[in-house]
Amino acid sequence: LTGSAGFESIASANLFDWASRVWTLGAALTAPLFEGGRLDAAVEAARARHQELTAVFRQTVLVAFGEVEDSLTDLHARAEAATVQQHAIESSREALRLIEMQYRNGLVGYLPVIDAQRTLLANELSAVQLHNQRLASTVLLIKALGGGWAPRPAANESRPVDPG
């Protein structure tokens, strides 16, 4: 309920007379009386949207965890492969050393030396390729964790100004 009271008069001399007094009393209703279920439907729509966004968020988190786990597994496997490859390189070096010693003593021809060198070079090439794959896997792990980097500008290129 609201009400108001006051005085009104055209002439200022009669402003506070009993006849110039006015008052009002009334009720104001600001809530809707009938919406036909529109408010309930809006609430249900908001709840459904919340559930949808929650499911999308959970799916995004699960995908991110999967990508991180895949990257970590890949890095672990490549690290083990690099260890095995390093042993192969050491073995190839030792085999080359022994064959070169046999060649210098006249026990074998030069073909086994060339073959041992080729084996060593192939193992070293495999090690470099594994190292490259490990670096790529590291970049994928950084990406899966949400990281990034800005490339360095070339020596003759100026760096753009970051507006943010």
CSV table of C-alpha atoms in Angstrom, one decimal:
chain,number,residue,atom,x,y,z
A,1,LEU,CA,0.0,0.0,0.0
A,2,THR,CA,1.2,3.5,-0.8
A,3,GLY,CA,-0.2,6.8,0.0
A,4,SER,CA,0.7,10.5,-0.3
A,5,ALA,CA,-0.6,13.7,1.1
A,6,GLY,CA,0.0,17.4,0.5
A,7,PHE,CA,-1.3,20.8,-0.4
A,8,GLU,CA,-2.2,22.4,-3.8
A,9,SER,CA,-3.3,25.8,-4.7
A,10,ILE,CA,-3.1,28.2,-7.6
A,11,ALA,CA,-2.6,31.2,-5.3
A,12,SER,CA,0.2,31.2,-2.8
A,13,ALA,CA,-2.0,32.9,-0.2
A,14,ASN,CA,-4.4,29.9,-0.2
A,15,LEU,CA,-1.6,27.3,-0.3
A,16,PHE,CA,-2.1,26.0,3.3
A,17,ASP,CA,-5.9,26.3,3.5
A,18,TRP,CA,-8.0,23.3,4.3
A,19,ALA,CA,-9.6,23.3,0.9
A,20,SER,CA,-6.2,23.0,-0.9
A,21,ARG,CA,-5.3,19.8,0.9
A,22,VAL,CA,-5.1,16.6,-1.2
A,23,TRP,CA,-4.4,13.0,-0.4
A,24,THR,CA,-4.3,9.7,-2.2
A,25,LEU,CA,-4.2,6.1,-1.0
A,26,GLY,CA,-3.8,3.1,-3.2
A,27,ALA,CA,-2.3,-0.3,-3.7
A,28,ALA,CA,0.4,-1.1,-6.2
A,29,LEU,CA,1.0,-4.5,-7.5
A,30,THR,CA,4.3,-5.1,-9.4
A,31,ALA,CA,4.4,-8.9,-9.6
A,32,PRO,CA,2.8,-10.6,-12.6
A,33,LEU,CA,-0.4,-12.3,-11.8
A,34,PHE,CA,-0.5,-14.8,-14.7
A,35,GLU,CA,2.4,-15.7,-16.9
A,36,GLY,CA,1.0,-19.0,-18.2
A,37,GLY,CA,4.1,-21.0,-17.0
A,38,ARG,CA,6.6,-18.8,-18.8
A,39,LEU,CA,8.6,-18.2,-15.6
A,40,ASP,CA,8.8,-21.9,-14.8
A,41,ALA,CA,9.8,-22.7,-18.4
A,42,ALA,CA,12.5,-20.0,-18.2
A,43,VAL,CA,13.8,-21.5,-15.0
A,44,GLU,CA,13.8,-25.0,-16.5
A,45,ALA,CA,15.6,-23.7,-19.7
A,46,ALA,CA,18.3,-22.1,-17.5
A,47,ARG,CA,18.7,-25.3,-15.6
A,48,ALA,CA,19.0,-27.3,-18.8
A,49,ARG,CA,21.5,-24.9,-20.2
A,50,HIS,CA,23.5,-25.2,-17.0
A,51,GLN,CA,23.5,-28.9,-17.2
A,52,GLU,CA,24.6,-28.8,-20.9
A,53,LEU,CA,27.5,-26.4,-20.1
A,54,THR,CA,28.5,-28.6,-17.2
A,55,ALA,CA,28.6,-31.6,-19.5
A,56,VAL,CA,30.6,-29.7,-22.1
A,57,PHE,CA,33.1,-28.6,-19.4
A,58,ARG,CA,33.5,-32.1,-18.1
A,59,GLN,CA,34.0,-33.4,-21.6
A,60,THR,CA,36.6,-30.8,-22.3
A,61,VAL,CA,38.4,-31.6,-19.0
A,62,LEU,CA,38.4,-35.3,-19.8
A,63,VAL,CA,39.8,-34.7,-23.3
A,64,ALA,CA,42.5,-32.5,-21.9
A,65,PHE,CA,43.4,-35.2,-19.3
A,66,GLY,CA,43.5,-37.8,-22.1
A,67,GLU,CA,45.8,-35.6,-24.3
A,68,VAL,CA,48.1,-35.1,-21.3
A,69,GLU,CA,48.2,-38.8,-20.5
A,70,ASP,CA,48.8,-39.7,-24.1
A,71,SER,CA,51.7,-37.2,-24.3
A,72,LEU,CA,53.2,-38.4,-21.1
A,73,THR,CA,53.0,-42.0,-22.3
A,74,ASP,CA,54.5,-41.1,-25.6
A,75,LEU,CA,57.4,-39.2,-23.9
A,76,HIS,CA,58.0,-42.2,-21.6
A,77,ALA,CA,58.1,-44.6,-24.5
A,78,ARG,CA,60.4,-42.4,-26.5
A,79,ALA,CA,62.7,-42.0,-23.5
A,80,GLU,CA,63.0,-45.7,-23.2
A,81,ALA,CA,63.6,-46.1,-26.9
A,82,ALA,CA,66.3,-43.4,-26.7
A,83,THR,CA,68.0,-45.4,-23.9
A,84,VAL,CA,67.9,-48.6,-26.0
A,85,GLN,CA,69.2,-46.7,-29.1
A,86,GLN,CA,72.1,-45.2,-27.1
A,87,HIS,CA,73.1,-48.8,-26.1
A,88,ALA,CA,72.9,-49.8,-29.8
A,89,ILE,CA,75.2,-46.9,-30.6
A,90,GLU,CA,77.7,-47.9,-27.9
A,91,SER,CA,77.6,-51.5,-29.2
A,92,SER,CA,78.1,-50.4,-32.8
A,93,ARG,CA,81.1,-48.2,-31.8
A,94,GLU,CA,82.7,-51.1,-29.9
A,95,ALA,CA,82.1,-53.4,-32.9
A,96,LEU,CA,83.6,-50.9,-35.3
A,97,ARG,CA,86.6,-50.6,-32.9
A,98,LEU,CA,87.1,-54.3,-32.9
A,99,ILE,CA,86.7,-54.7,-36.6
A,100,GLU,CA,89.1,-51.8,-37.3
A,101,MET,CA,91.6,-53.6,-35.0
A,102,GLN,CA,91.2,-56.8,-37.0
A,103,TYR,CA,91.6,-54.9,-40.3
A,104,ARG,CA,94.8,-53.3,-39.1
A,105,ASN,CA,96.1,-56.7,-38.1
A,106,GLY,CA,95.2,-58.1,-41.5
A,107,LEU,CA,92.6,-60.6,-40.2
A,108,VAL,CA,89.7,-59.2,-42.2
A,109,GLY,CA,89.2,-57.1,-45.4
A,110,TYR,CA,87.9,-53.6,-45.6
A,111,LEU,CA,84.3,-54.6,-46.3
A,112,PRO,CA,83.5,-55.5,-42.7
A,113,VAL,CA,84.9,-52.1,-41.6
A,114,ILE,CA,82.6,-50.3,-44.1
A,115,ASP,CA,79.6,-52.4,-42.9
A,116,ALA,CA,80.4,-51.6,-39.2
A,117,GLN,CA,80.6,-47.9,-40.1
A,118,ARG,CA,77.3,-48.0,-41.9
A,119,THR,CA,75.7,-49.7,-38.9
A,120,LEU,CA,77.1,-47.1,-36.5
A,121,LEU,CA,75.9,-44.3,-38.8
A,122,ALA,CA,72.4,-45.9,-39.1
A,123,ASN,CA,72.1,-46.2,-35.3
A,124,GLU,CA,73.3,-42.5,-34.8
A,125,LEU,CA,70.7,-41.4,-37.4
A,126,SER,CA,68.0,-43.3,-35.5
A,127,ALA,CA,69.1,-41.7,-32.3
A,128,VAL,CA,68.8,-38.2,-33.9
A,129,GLN,CA,65.3,-39.1,-35.2
A,130,LEU,CA,64.2,-40.3,-31.8
A,131,HIS,CA,65.5,-37.1,-30.3
A,132,ASN,CA,63.4,-35.1,-32.8
A,133,GLN,CA,60.3,-37.2,-32.0
A,134,ARG,CA,60.9,-36.6,-28.3
A,135,LEU,CA,61.0,-32.8,-28.9
A,136,ALA,CA,57.8,-33.0,-30.9
A,137,SER,CA,56.2,-35.0,-28.1
A,138,THR,CA,57.3,-32.4,-25.6
A,139,VAL,CA,55.7,-29.7,-27.7
A,140,LEU,CA,52.5,-31.7,-27.8
A,141,LEU,CA,52.6,-32.1,-24.0
A,142,ILE,CA,53.1,-28.4,-23.5
A,143,LYS,CA,50.1,-27.8,-25.8
A,144,ALA,CA,48.0,-30.3,-24.0
A,145,LEU,CA,48.8,-28.6,-20.7
A,146,GLY,CA,47.6,-25.3,-22.2
A,147,GLY,CA,51.0,-23.8,-22.8
A,148,GLY,CA,52.3,-21.9,-25.7
A,149,TRP,CA,55.1,-19.7,-26.8
A,150,ALA,CA,55.7,-16.7,-29.1
A,151,PRO,CA,58.2,-17.3,-31.9
A,152,ARG,CA,61.4,-15.2,-31.8
A,153,PRO,CA,61.5,-12.6,-34.5
A,154,ALA,CA,64.1,-12.9,-37.2
A,155,ALA,CA,67.2,-10.7,-36.8
A,156,ASN,CA,66.0,-8.2,-39.5
A,157,GLU,CA,62.3,-8.3,-38.4
A,158,SER,CA,60.8,-6.1,-35.7
A,159,ARG,CA,58.5,-7.7,-33.1
A,160,PRO,CA,54.9,-6.6,-33.3
A,161,VAL,CA,53.5,-4.9,-30.2
A,162,ASP,CA,51.1,-7.0,-28.2
A,163,PRO,CA,47.9,-5.0,-27.6
A,164,GLY,CA,46.9,-7.2,-24.6
